[in-house]
mmCIF file of C-alpha atoms in Angstrom:
data_model
loop_
_atom_site.group_PDB
_atom_site.id
_atom_site.type_symbol
_atom_site.label_atom_id
_atom_site.label_comp_id
_atom_site.label_asym_id
_atom_site.label_seq_id
_atom_site.Cartn_x
_atom_site.Cartn_y
_atom_site.Cartn_z
ATOM 1 C CA MET A 1 -15.800 -64.535 -12.164
ATOM 2 C CA GLN A 2 -17.364 -66.858 -9.602
ATOM 3 C CA TYR A 3 -16.586 -70.555 -10.016
ATOM 4 C CA THR A 4 -18.268 -73.465 -8.262
ATOM 5 C CA LEU A 5 -17.449 -77.157 -8.629
ATOM 6 C CA VAL A 6 -20.113 -79.718 -7.756
ATOM 7 C CA THR A 7 -18.275 -82.970 -7.116
ATOM 8 C CA GLY A 8 -18.497 -86.425 -5.604
ATOM 9 C CA GLY A 9 -21.912 -87.507 -6.780
ATOM 10 C CA ASN A 10 -23.549 -89.267 -9.700
ATOM 11 C CA ILE A 11 -24.910 -87.099 -12.519
ATOM 12 C CA VAL A 12 -28.076 -87.902 -14.448
ATOM 13 C CA ASP A 13 -27.591 -87.144 -18.152
ATOM 14 C CA ILE A 14 -31.259 -87.160 -19.065
ATOM 15 C CA VAL A 15 -30.689 -86.461 -22.770
ATOM 16 C CA ASN A 16 -28.497 -89.530 -23.226
ATOM 17 C CA LYS A 17 -30.345 -91.479 -20.514
ATOM 18 C CA LYS A 18 -27.318 -92.416 -18.482
ATOM 19 C CA VAL A 19 -25.974 -91.919 -14.970
ATOM 20 C CA PHE A 20 -22.260 -91.462 -14.310
ATOM 21 C CA PRO A 21 -19.962 -90.308 -11.495
ATOM 22 C CA GLY A 22 -18.778 -86.845 -12.386
ATOM 23 C CA GLN A 23 -18.257 -83.173 -11.718
ATOM 24 C CA ILE A 24 -20.002 -79.973 -12.798
ATOM 25 C CA LEU A 25 -18.101 -76.704 -13.128
ATOM 26 C CA ILE A 26 -20.259 -73.591 -12.856
ATOM 27 C CA GLU A 27 -19.130 -70.142 -13.965
ATOM 28 C CA ASP A 28 -21.263 -67.170 -12.871
ATOM 29 C CA GLY A 29 -24.370 -69.299 -12.628
ATOM 30 C CA ILE A 30 -23.886 -71.072 -15.969
ATOM 31 C CA ILE A 31 -22.680 -74.649 -16.440
ATOM 32 C CA LYS A 32 -19.232 -74.415 -18.032
ATOM 33 C CA GLU A 33 -18.113 -78.059 -18.075
ATOM 34 C CA VAL A 34 -19.464 -81.502 -17.186
ATOM 35 C CA GLY A 35 -17.346 -84.636 -17.020
ATOM 36 C CA GLU A 36 -15.895 -87.418 -14.958
ATOM 37 C CA LYS A 37 -12.960 -85.197 -14.029
ATOM 38 C CA VAL A 38 -13.066 -81.413 -14.385
ATOM 39 C CA ALA A 39 -10.207 -79.034 -13.581
ATOM 40 C CA ALA A 40 -11.207 -76.484 -10.944
ATOM 41 C CA PRO A 41 -9.802 -72.938 -11.280
ATOM 42 C CA ASP A 42 -7.978 -71.366 -8.354
ATOM 43 C CA GLY A 43 -10.324 -70.060 -5.694
ATOM 44 C CA CYS A 44 -13.183 -72.243 -6.893
ATOM 45 C CA GLN A 45 -15.913 -73.011 -4.357
ATOM 46 C CA VAL A 46 -16.319 -76.781 -3.965
ATOM 47 C CA ILE A 47 -19.648 -78.431 -3.155
ATOM 48 C CA ASP A 48 -19.191 -82.070 -2.197
ATOM 49 C CA VAL A 49 -22.317 -84.170 -2.802
ATOM 50 C CA ALA A 50 -20.681 -87.570 -2.318
ATOM 51 C CA GLY A 51 -23.094 -90.473 -2.162
ATOM 52 C CA ASN A 52 -25.912 -88.510 -3.776
ATOM 53 C CA THR A 53 -27.277 -87.975 -7.275
ATOM 54 C CA VAL A 54 -27.468 -84.695 -9.203
ATOM 55 C CA LEU A 55 -30.444 -84.083 -11.507
ATOM 56 C CA PRO A 56 -31.454 -81.037 -13.491
ATOM 57 C CA GLY A 57 -33.754 -78.886 -11.373
ATOM 58 C CA LEU A 58 -37.255 -80.312 -11.561
ATOM 59 C CA PHE A 59 -40.276 -78.627 -13.148
ATOM 60 C CA ASN A 60 -43.885 -78.544 -11.982
ATOM 61 C CA CYS A 61 -45.993 -77.382 -14.914
ATOM 62 C CA HIS A 62 -49.393 -77.387 -13.221
ATOM 63 C CA GLU A 63 -49.607 -75.731 -9.839
ATOM 64 C CA HIS A 64 -51.681 -73.081 -8.063
ATOM 65 C CA MET A 65 -49.276 -71.166 -5.846
ATOM 66 C CA THR A 66 -51.912 -69.112 -4.021
ATOM 67 C CA MET A 67 -53.949 -72.183 -3.039
ATOM 68 C CA ALA A 68 -53.135 -74.187 0.076
ATOM 69 C CA PRO A 69 -53.968 -77.909 -0.111
ATOM 70 C CA ASP A 70 -56.942 -77.538 2.240
ATOM 71 C CA PRO A 71 -59.658 -80.214 2.359
ATOM 72 C CA ASN A 72 -62.330 -77.820 1.066
ATOM 73 C CA PRO A 73 -61.015 -74.837 -0.911
ATOM 74 C CA GLU A 74 -64.566 -73.453 -1.223
ATOM 75 C CA ALA A 75 -64.582 -72.890 2.538
ATOM 76 C CA VAL A 76 -61.448 -70.698 2.414
ATOM 77 C CA ALA A 77 -61.845 -66.971 1.833
ATOM 78 C CA ASP A 78 -58.338 -65.554 1.972
ATOM 79 C CA THR A 79 -57.461 -61.908 1.466
ATOM 80 C CA ASP A 80 -54.950 -61.025 -1.221
ATOM 81 C CA ALA A 81 -52.297 -60.577 1.471
ATOM 82 C CA GLN A 82 -53.006 -64.023 2.919
ATOM 83 C CA MET A 83 -52.858 -65.633 -0.525
ATOM 84 C CA THR A 84 -49.563 -63.881 -1.228
ATOM 85 C CA MET A 85 -48.001 -65.066 2.022
ATOM 86 C CA LYS A 86 -49.170 -68.612 1.356
ATOM 87 C CA ALA A 87 -47.774 -68.453 -2.173
ATOM 88 C CA LEU A 88 -44.337 -67.410 -0.921
ATOM 89 C CA HIS A 89 -44.353 -70.316 1.534
ATOM 90 C CA HIS A 90 -45.396 -72.729 -1.216
ATOM 91 C CA LEU A 91 -42.605 -71.499 -3.473
ATOM 92 C CA GLU A 92 -40.088 -72.244 -0.725
ATOM 93 C CA GLN A 93 -41.506 -75.770 -0.565
ATOM 94 C CA TYR A 94 -40.766 -76.218 -4.256
ATOM 95 C CA ILE A 95 -37.156 -75.182 -3.758
ATOM 96 C CA GLU A 96 -36.794 -77.537 -0.797
ATOM 97 C CA THR A 97 -37.956 -80.463 -2.941
ATOM 98 C CA GLY A 98 -35.700 -79.808 -5.924
ATOM 99 C CA VAL A 99 -38.146 -77.844 -8.095
ATOM 100 C CA THR A 100 -36.525 -74.835 -9.758
ATOM 101 C CA TYR A 101 -39.212 -73.974 -12.339
ATOM 102 C CA VAL A 102 -43.006 -73.889 -12.141
ATOM 103 C CA ARG A 103 -45.941 -72.948 -14.319
ATOM 104 C CA ASP A 104 -48.857 -71.481 -12.384
ATOM 105 C CA VAL A 105 -52.173 -72.150 -14.085
ATOM 106 C CA GLY A 106 -54.606 -69.951 -12.224
ATOM 107 C CA SER A 107 -54.333 -67.502 -9.345
ATOM 108 C CA SER A 108 -56.585 -64.737 -8.080
ATOM 109 C CA HIS A 109 -56.149 -61.026 -8.755
ATOM 110 C CA PHE A 110 -52.918 -61.447 -10.744
ATOM 111 C CA ILE A 111 -50.947 -62.285 -7.590
ATOM 112 C CA ASP A 112 -48.958 -64.858 -9.576
ATOM 113 C CA ILE A 113 -47.843 -62.196 -12.041
ATOM 114 C CA ASP A 114 -46.633 -59.883 -9.287
ATOM 115 C CA ILE A 115 -44.735 -62.727 -7.612
ATOM 116 C CA ARG A 116 -43.152 -63.808 -10.903
ATOM 117 C CA ASP A 117 -41.874 -60.279 -11.389
ATOM 118 C CA ALA A 118 -40.568 -60.143 -7.804
ATOM 119 C CA VAL A 119 -38.620 -63.362 -8.392
ATOM 120 C CA LYS A 120 -37.226 -62.028 -11.674
ATOM 121 C CA SER A 121 -36.065 -58.809 -10.002
ATOM 122 C CA GLY A 122 -34.392 -60.665 -7.145
ATOM 123 C CA LEU A 123 -36.749 -59.278 -4.491
ATOM 124 C CA VAL A 124 -37.870 -62.851 -3.745
ATOM 125 C CA LYS A 125 -34.948 -65.277 -3.813
ATOM 126 C CA LYS A 126 -36.061 -68.646 -2.390
ATOM 127 C CA ALA A 127 -38.444 -69.439 -5.219
ATOM 128 C CA PRO A 128 -38.410 -71.209 -8.577
ATOM 129 C CA ASP A 129 -38.394 -69.384 -11.871
ATOM 130 C CA MET A 130 -41.889 -69.407 -13.295
ATOM 131 C CA GLN A 131 -44.376 -68.801 -16.053
ATOM 132 C CA VAL A 132 -47.856 -67.710 -15.018
ATOM 133 C CA SER A 133 -51.355 -67.316 -16.430
ATOM 134 C CA GLY A 134 -53.227 -64.832 -14.259
ATOM 135 C CA GLN A 135 -56.891 -65.686 -13.889
ATOM 136 C CA CYS A 136 -58.317 -68.800 -15.493
ATOM 137 C CA ILE A 137 -60.989 -68.044 -18.096
ATOM 138 C CA CYS A 138 -64.255 -69.927 -17.685
ATOM 139 C CA MET A 139 -67.881 -69.678 -18.708
ATOM 140 C CA THR A 140 -70.317 -68.086 -16.273
ATOM 141 C CA GLY A 141 -70.717 -70.605 -13.462
ATOM 142 C CA GLY A 142 -68.141 -72.889 -15.065
ATOM 143 C CA HIS A 143 -65.289 -74.780 -13.457
ATOM 144 C CA GLY A 144 -63.054 -72.368 -11.552
ATOM 145 C CA TRP A 145 -65.496 -69.465 -11.326
ATOM 146 C CA ASN A 146 -65.391 -69.530 -7.526
ATOM 147 C CA ALA A 147 -61.599 -69.714 -7.396
ATOM 148 C CA GLY A 148 -60.905 -66.314 -8.901
ATOM 149 C CA GLY A 149 -61.775 -67.249 -12.474
ATOM 150 C CA ARG A 150 -62.619 -64.641 -15.112
ATOM 151 C CA GLN A 151 -66.140 -65.543 -16.246
ATOM 152 C CA ALA A 152 -66.846 -64.873 -19.917
ATOM 153 C CA ASP A 153 -69.455 -65.969 -22.468
ATOM 154 C CA GLY A 154 -69.343 -65.744 -26.241
ATOM 155 C CA VAL A 155 -66.517 -65.149 -28.672
ATOM 156 C CA ASP A 156 -66.177 -61.410 -28.022
ATOM 157 C CA GLU A 157 -66.092 -61.807 -24.241
ATOM 158 C CA LEU A 158 -63.492 -64.585 -24.503
ATOM 159 C CA ARG A 159 -61.340 -62.402 -26.685
ATOM 160 C CA LYS A 160 -61.585 -59.549 -24.181
ATOM 161 C CA ALA A 161 -60.885 -61.840 -21.212
ATOM 162 C CA ALA A 162 -57.756 -63.133 -22.938
ATOM 163 C CA ARG A 163 -56.601 -59.620 -23.697
ATOM 164 C CA GLU A 164 -57.053 -58.698 -20.032
ATOM 165 C CA GLN A 165 -54.756 -61.500 -18.920
ATOM 166 C CA LEU A 166 -52.186 -60.579 -21.538
ATOM 167 C CA ARG A 167 -52.341 -56.904 -20.574
ATOM 168 C CA ALA A 168 -51.638 -57.915 -16.978
ATOM 169 C CA GLY A 169 -48.565 -59.840 -18.130
ATOM 170 C CA ALA A 170 -49.629 -63.486 -18.383
ATOM 171 C CA ASP A 171 -47.193 -65.867 -20.082
ATOM 172 C CA TRP A 172 -49.937 -68.448 -20.679
ATOM 173 C CA LEU A 173 -53.711 -68.323 -20.944
ATOM 174 C CA LYS A 174 -55.638 -70.899 -18.889
ATOM 175 C CA ILE A 175 -58.979 -71.805 -20.461
ATOM 176 C CA MET A 176 -61.655 -74.097 -19.025
ATOM 177 C CA ALA A 177 -62.939 -76.493 -21.668
ATOM 178 C CA THR A 178 -64.917 -78.760 -19.338
ATOM 179 C CA GLY A 179 -66.332 -79.159 -15.875
ATOM 180 C CA GLY A 180 -64.151 -80.474 -13.080
ATOM 181 C CA VAL A 181 -63.956 -82.244 -9.769
ATOM 182 C CA MET A 182 -63.532 -79.346 -7.338
ATOM 183 C CA THR A 183 -66.375 -77.053 -8.460
ATOM 184 C CA ARG A 184 -69.788 -77.769 -7.007
ATOM 185 C CA GLY A 185 -72.556 -78.363 -9.545
ATOM 186 C CA VAL A 186 -70.424 -79.154 -12.611
ATOM 187 C CA GLU A 187 -69.360 -82.540 -13.988
ATOM 188 C CA PRO A 188 -65.887 -83.481 -15.289
ATOM 189 C CA GLY A 189 -67.212 -84.894 -18.538
ATOM 190 C CA SER A 190 -69.371 -81.930 -19.528
ATOM 191 C CA PRO A 191 -68.090 -79.530 -22.194
ATOM 192 C CA GLN A 192 -68.187 -75.866 -21.177
ATOM 193 C CA LEU A 193 -66.491 -73.201 -23.296
ATOM 194 C CA THR A 194 -67.130 -73.908 -26.981
ATOM 195 C CA GLU A 195 -64.542 -74.498 -29.652
ATOM 196 C CA GLU A 196 -65.260 -71.072 -31.143
ATOM 197 C CA GLU A 197 -64.954 -69.337 -27.779
ATOM 198 C CA MET A 198 -61.651 -71.021 -27.000
ATOM 199 C CA ARG A 199 -60.273 -70.325 -30.456
ATOM 200 C CA ALA A 200 -60.823 -66.596 -29.966
ATOM 201 C CA ALA A 201 -58.830 -66.584 -26.721
ATOM 202 C CA ILE A 202 -56.089 -68.836 -28.061
ATOM 203 C CA GLU A 203 -55.660 -66.637 -31.142
ATOM 204 C CA GLU A 204 -55.158 -63.587 -28.924
ATOM 205 C CA GLY A 205 -52.408 -65.359 -27.038
ATOM 206 C CA HIS A 206 -50.673 -66.666 -30.116
ATOM 207 C CA LYS A 207 -50.611 -63.168 -31.605
ATOM 208 C CA VAL A 208 -48.184 -62.106 -28.891
ATOM 209 C CA GLY A 209 -46.346 -65.384 -28.424
ATOM 210 C CA ALA A 210 -48.304 -66.554 -25.381
ATOM 211 C CA LYS A 211 -49.377 -70.184 -25.242
ATOM 212 C CA SER A 212 -52.665 -71.551 -23.915
ATOM 213 C CA ALA A 213 -53.458 -74.426 -21.571
ATOM 214 C CA THR A 214 -56.856 -75.939 -20.993
ATOM 215 C CA HIS A 215 -58.446 -77.669 -18.058
ATOM 216 C CA ALA A 216 -60.003 -80.456 -20.119
ATOM 217 C CA GLN A 217 -61.353 -83.667 -18.635
ATOM 218 C CA GLY A 218 -64.283 -84.784 -20.787
ATOM 219 C CA ASN A 219 -63.682 -86.153 -24.266
ATOM 220 C CA ILE A 220 -65.802 -83.644 -26.198
ATOM 221 C CA GLY A 221 -64.219 -80.668 -24.458
ATOM 222 C CA ILE A 222 -60.724 -82.049 -24.989
ATOM 223 C CA LYS A 223 -61.316 -82.361 -28.738
ATOM 224 C CA ASN A 224 -62.898 -78.909 -28.893
ATOM 225 C CA ALA A 225 -59.793 -77.432 -27.286
ATOM 226 C CA ILE A 226 -57.358 -79.299 -29.531
ATOM 227 C CA ARG A 227 -59.217 -78.248 -32.663
ATOM 228 C CA ALA A 228 -59.233 -74.674 -31.348
ATOM 229 C CA GLY A 229 -55.424 -74.728 -31.251
ATOM 230 C CA ILE A 230 -54.653 -75.292 -27.574
ATOM 231 C CA ASP A 231 -51.000 -75.849 -26.678
ATOM 232 C CA SER A 232 -51.423 -78.093 -23.636
ATOM 233 C CA VAL A 233 -54.228 -80.244 -22.276
ATOM 234 C CA GLU A 234 -54.363 -80.449 -18.489
ATOM 235 C CA HIS A 235 -55.637 -83.665 -16.881
ATOM 236 C CA GLY A 236 -56.976 -85.279 -20.086
ATOM 237 C CA ILE A 237 -59.112 -87.752 -18.177
ATOM 238 C CA TYR A 238 -61.171 -89.230 -20.995
ATOM 239 C CA LEU A 239 -58.887 -89.589 -24.009
ATOM 240 C CA ASP A 240 -60.037 -91.804 -26.870
ATOM 241 C CA ASP A 241 -58.108 -92.755 -30.009
ATOM 242 C CA GLU A 242 -59.432 -89.761 -31.943
ATOM 243 C CA ALA A 243 -58.331 -87.307 -29.253
ATOM 244 C CA ILE A 244 -54.874 -88.866 -29.125
ATOM 245 C CA GLU A 245 -54.555 -88.715 -32.901
ATOM 246 C CA LEU A 246 -55.540 -85.040 -32.818
ATOM 247 C CA MET A 247 -52.905 -84.368 -30.173
ATOM 248 C CA LEU A 248 -50.243 -86.144 -32.204
ATOM 249 C CA LYS A 249 -51.237 -84.286 -35.366
ATOM 250 C CA ASN A 250 -51.274 -80.863 -33.692
ATOM 251 C CA GLY A 251 -48.293 -81.376 -31.391
ATOM 252 C CA THR A 252 -50.470 -80.818 -28.322
ATOM 253 C CA TRP A 253 -48.912 -81.458 -24.919
ATOM 254 C CA LEU A 254 -50.472 -83.419 -22.056
ATOM 255 C CA VAL A 255 -49.952 -82.622 -18.368
ATOM 256 C CA ALA A 256 -51.774 -85.428 -16.593
ATOM 257 C CA THR A 257 -51.675 -84.354 -12.890
ATOM 258 C CA LEU A 258 -52.103 -87.877 -11.485
ATOM 259 C CA CYS A 259 -51.682 -86.539 -7.949
ATOM 260 C CA ALA A 260 -54.964 -84.620 -7.925
ATOM 261 C CA PRO A 261 -57.422 -87.544 -7.822
ATOM 262 C CA TYR A 262 -54.978 -89.706 -5.882
ATOM 263 C CA TYR A 263 -55.042 -87.484 -2.800
ATOM 264 C CA ILE A 264 -58.763 -86.792 -2.926
ATOM 265 C CA ASN A 265 -59.406 -90.531 -2.991
ATOM 266 C CA LYS A 266 -56.790 -91.229 -0.337
ATOM 267 C CA TYR A 267 -58.119 -88.768 2.253
ATOM 268 C CA GLY A 268 -61.817 -88.674 1.346
ATOM 269 C CA ILE A 269 -64.879 -87.337 3.100
ATOM 270 C CA GLU A 270 -63.644 -88.431 6.511
ATOM 271 C CA ASN A 271 -60.887 -85.792 6.302
ATOM 272 C CA GLY A 272 -63.164 -82.949 5.264
ATOM 273 C CA ILE A 273 -63.134 -83.145 1.463
ATOM 274 C CA PRO A 274 -66.620 -82.346 0.093
ATOM 275 C CA GLU A 275 -68.713 -85.366 -0.874
ATOM 276 C CA TYR A 276 -69.253 -84.116 -4.417
ATOM 277 C CA ALA A 277 -65.473 -83.876 -5.007
ATOM 278 C CA VAL A 278 -64.811 -87.357 -3.640
ATOM 279 C CA ARG A 279 -67.645 -88.823 -5.708
ATOM 280 C CA LYS A 280 -66.333 -87.291 -8.918
ATOM 281 C CA SER A 281 -62.722 -88.180 -8.167
ATOM 282 C CA LYS A 282 -63.583 -91.819 -7.577
ATOM 283 C CA MET A 283 -65.539 -91.784 -10.806
ATOM 284 C CA VAL A 284 -62.651 -90.533 -12.950
ATOM 285 C CA ILE A 285 -59.401 -91.869 -11.475
ATOM 286 C CA LYS A 286 -59.258 -95.180 -13.348
ATOM 287 C CA ASP A 287 -59.908 -93.511 -16.721
ATOM 288 C CA HIS A 288 -57.547 -90.669 -15.824
ATOM 289 C CA TYR A 289 -54.571 -92.958 -15.238
ATOM 290 C CA ALA A 290 -55.413 -95.162 -18.230
ATOM 291 C CA SER A 291 -55.623 -92.125 -20.525
ATOM 292 C CA PHE A 292 -52.222 -90.891 -19.405
ATOM 293 C CA ILE A 293 -50.367 -94.114 -20.088
ATOM 294 C CA LYS A 294 -52.239 -94.667 -23.358
ATOM 295 C CA ALA A 295 -51.313 -91.193 -24.607
ATOM 296 C CA TYR A 296 -47.712 -91.515 -23.431
ATOM 297 C CA ARG A 297 -47.218 -94.868 -25.164
ATOM 298 C CA ALA A 298 -48.803 -93.465 -28.329
ATOM 299 C CA GLY A 299 -46.157 -90.737 -28.471
ATOM 300 C CA VAL A 300 -48.115 -87.748 -27.178
ATOM 301 C CA LYS A 301 -45.725 -85.156 -25.763
ATOM 302 C CA CYS A 302 -46.040 -85.202 -21.973
ATOM 303 C CA ALA A 303 -44.792 -82.793 -19.314
ATOM 304 C CA LEU A 304 -45.175 -83.039 -15.547
ATOM 305 C CA GLY A 305 -47.473 -81.228 -13.142
ATOM 306 C CA THR A 306 -49.323 -82.105 -9.960
ATOM 307 C CA ASP A 307 -52.259 -79.661 -9.619
ATOM 308 C CA SER A 308 -50.822 -78.787 -6.214
ATOM 309 C CA GLY A 309 -53.190 -76.739 -4.109
ATOM 310 C CA THR A 310 -56.052 -79.205 -4.540
ATOM 311 C CA PRO A 311 -57.033 -81.136 -1.366
ATOM 312 C CA PHE A 312 -54.028 -82.673 0.449
ATOM 313 C CA ASN A 313 -51.961 -82.181 -2.746
ATOM 314 C CA SER A 314 -48.936 -80.435 -1.261
ATOM 315 C CA HIS A 315 -46.655 -77.980 -3.010
ATOM 316 C CA ALA A 316 -43.860 -80.104 -1.517
ATOM 317 C CA GLY A 317 -45.129 -83.149 -3.409
ATOM 318 C CA THR A 318 -43.853 -82.808 -6.972
ATOM 319 C CA GLY A 319 -41.861 -86.020 -6.569
ATOM 320 C CA ASN A 320 -45.059 -87.932 -5.916
ATOM 321 C CA GLU A 321 -46.132 -87.343 -9.519
ATOM 322 C CA LEU A 322 -43.001 -89.122 -10.685
ATOM 323 C CA VAL A 323 -43.679 -91.984 -8.291
ATOM 324 C CA LEU A 324 -47.244 -92.336 -9.586
ATOM 325 C CA SER A 325 -46.018 -92.207 -13.197
ATOM 326 C CA VAL A 326 -43.624 -95.073 -12.537
ATOM 327 C CA GLY A 327 -46.473 -96.933 -10.868
ATOM 328 C CA GLU A 328 -48.370 -96.670 -14.157
ATOM 329 C CA GLY A 329 -45.518 -98.223 -16.132
ATOM 330 C CA LEU A 330 -42.902 -95.549 -16.847
ATOM 331 C CA THR A 331 -39.286 -96.236 -16.011
ATOM 332 C CA PRO A 332 -37.651 -93.900 -13.475
ATOM 333 C CA LEU A 333 -35.664 -92.224 -16.262
ATOM 334 C CA GLU A 334 -38.828 -91.702 -18.304
ATOM 335 C CA ALA A 335 -40.506 -90.062 -15.329
ATOM 336 C CA ILE A 336 -37.464 -87.856 -14.730
ATOM 337 C CA GLU A 337 -37.555 -86.903 -18.406
ATOM 338 C CA LEU A 338 -41.155 -85.671 -17.978
ATOM 339 C CA ALA A 339 -40.095 -83.505 -15.042
ATOM 340 C CA THR A 340 -36.997 -82.044 -16.696
ATOM 341 C CA ILE A 341 -36.263 -81.778 -20.421
ATOM 342 C CA ASN A 342 -39.843 -82.469 -21.549
ATOM 343 C CA SER A 343 -41.272 -79.794 -19.271
ATOM 344 C CA ALA A 344 -38.540 -77.358 -20.285
ATOM 345 C CA THR A 345 -39.399 -77.981 -23.928
ATOM 346 C CA MET A 346 -43.118 -77.383 -23.398
ATOM 347 C CA LEU A 347 -42.317 -74.091 -21.680
ATOM 348 C CA GLY A 348 -39.850 -73.095 -24.391
ATOM 349 C CA VAL A 349 -36.813 -72.916 -22.082
ATOM 350 C CA GLU A 350 -35.051 -76.113 -23.164
ATOM 351 C CA LYS A 351 -32.035 -74.173 -24.483
ATOM 352 C CA GLU A 352 -31.411 -72.813 -20.973
ATOM 353 C CA LEU A 353 -32.748 -75.516 -18.664
ATOM 354 C CA GLY A 354 -33.962 -79.108 -18.390
ATOM 355 C CA SER A 355 -30.640 -80.948 -18.623
ATOM 356 C CA ILE A 356 -27.126 -80.731 -17.204
ATOM 357 C CA ALA A 357 -24.986 -79.465 -20.082
ATOM 358 C CA PRO A 358 -22.462 -76.704 -20.806
ATOM 359 C CA GLY A 359 -24.111 -73.376 -21.572
ATOM 360 C CA LYS A 360 -27.246 -74.061 -19.549
ATOM 361 C CA LYS A 361 -28.218 -72.365 -16.309
ATOM 362 C CA ALA A 362 -26.984 -74.131 -13.195
ATOM 363 C CA HIS A 363 -30.389 -75.190 -11.878
ATOM 364 C CA LEU A 364 -29.600 -78.463 -10.095
ATOM 365 C CA ALA A 365 -31.331 -80.743 -7.609
ATOM 366 C CA VAL A 366 -29.424 -83.238 -5.459
ATOM 367 C CA PHE A 367 -31.160 -86.327 -4.099
ATOM 368 C CA ALA A 368 -30.079 -88.975 -1.615
ATOM 369 C CA GLY A 369 -29.676 -92.340 -3.306
ATOM 370 C CA ASN A 370 -30.359 -92.562 -7.032
ATOM 371 C CA PRO A 371 -33.843 -91.672 -8.366
ATOM 372 C CA ALA A 372 -32.855 -93.005 -11.794
ATOM 373 C CA ASP A 373 -32.669 -96.436 -10.202
ATOM 374 C CA ASN A 374 -35.243 -96.148 -7.401
ATOM 375 C CA ILE A 375 -37.843 -93.451 -8.060
ATOM 376 C CA GLN A 376 -38.722 -93.287 -4.353
ATOM 377 C CA ASP A 377 -35.419 -91.439 -3.878
ATOM 378 C CA ILE A 378 -36.932 -88.460 -5.709
ATOM 379 C CA LEU A 379 -38.775 -87.772 -2.444
ATOM 380 C CA ASN A 380 -35.515 -87.044 -0.600
ATOM 381 C CA CYS A 381 -34.002 -83.817 -1.897
ATOM 382 C CA VAL A 382 -30.890 -82.794 0.023
ATOM 383 C CA MET A 383 -29.784 -79.721 -1.941
ATOM 384 C CA THR A 384 -31.160 -77.294 -4.506
ATOM 385 C CA ILE A 385 -28.978 -75.004 -6.589
ATOM 386 C CA LYS A 386 -30.390 -72.209 -8.733
ATOM 387 C CA ASN A 387 -28.211 -70.087 -10.992
ATOM 388 C CA GLY A 388 -25.220 -71.640 -9.269
ATOM 389 C CA GLU A 389 -26.344 -70.549 -5.789
ATOM 390 C CA VAL A 390 -27.271 -73.031 -3.080
ATOM 391 C CA LEU A 391 -30.802 -72.138 -1.940
ATOM 392 C CA TYR A 392 -31.416 -75.279 0.112
ATOM 393 C CA ASN A 393 -28.925 -77.563 1.802
ATOM 394 C CA LYS A 394 -29.639 -80.548 4.042
ATOM 395 C CA LEU A 395 -26.218 -82.201 3.631
#
């Protein structure tokens, strides 16, 4: 057996919402014991993280691994090989910022599925664990069509498109309920796929235990998706009381992706972002942030994602979503909860991951300072451990 003792730092117990100085004993990649003082077996490897804080490995539940955060994604025409190489680089960036689990919500040509399988087999090591969705499913000319989306119209075509993703090995289905910011000629508030179309795809996923996520920004499209049985709403820009009540009733998750409009607005046209994207982002950002905090305070289940791969929205920037969440009124511990146990629960891996507890996988992220006290410290990862193995070390 291989034993490792992580010692000298503070530990964030996210379930009980407390921080304490302690030690973590790992046995063959699994957390065996957590406490203020833990006996180390003979021959145990010791990792000293004195002066730093240990969190569960972070999650990013809305990312696009094959997309680089270029100013104008429409202007990029990568080959499959180029997208794959970029994806592997992006996955390293997640590890180097304390992210040990991601959900990819739309990649071209099933590259995400192949990479997931390579990570599972051990062929690719410096990468998070992941769940993936294959191609997003959109209406003809709808949001995402020009980013490798599977265009489909009508109930039968939606059912077939869903079956194609499932046949390829998708864990989730990604369905486009509304227009969006980054597709030319569509508007964020406009409904696209109908309730009936989405229901057909969602039913196919649920038959085999696969969940469905929807890009949903406009209010009508959001409600259509919730009524159709969607598992998670992505972005959720225009949420009214009725939509929130529907989410509470149905147990629907929200992944707000506050980073996406933030960076488009920050860098703007002067840095090469298309005018239409900047215009739409400026139009939605106030409602986007207000909808997130309103839903969170109402008790809607929220997980964390960034929409990394959109303009200037780096795959190394998961921590920025926590910072923005705190800026909207969450406490640092609440933001950490979104990025750990909440996200693990949405993805159905909370029994294995999402908190530091005996019996769970040793996916750990070490940060300088104490993010539970000062959320800015979440931007300074100094070590990442996955399955008990140190994959990144800046100490």
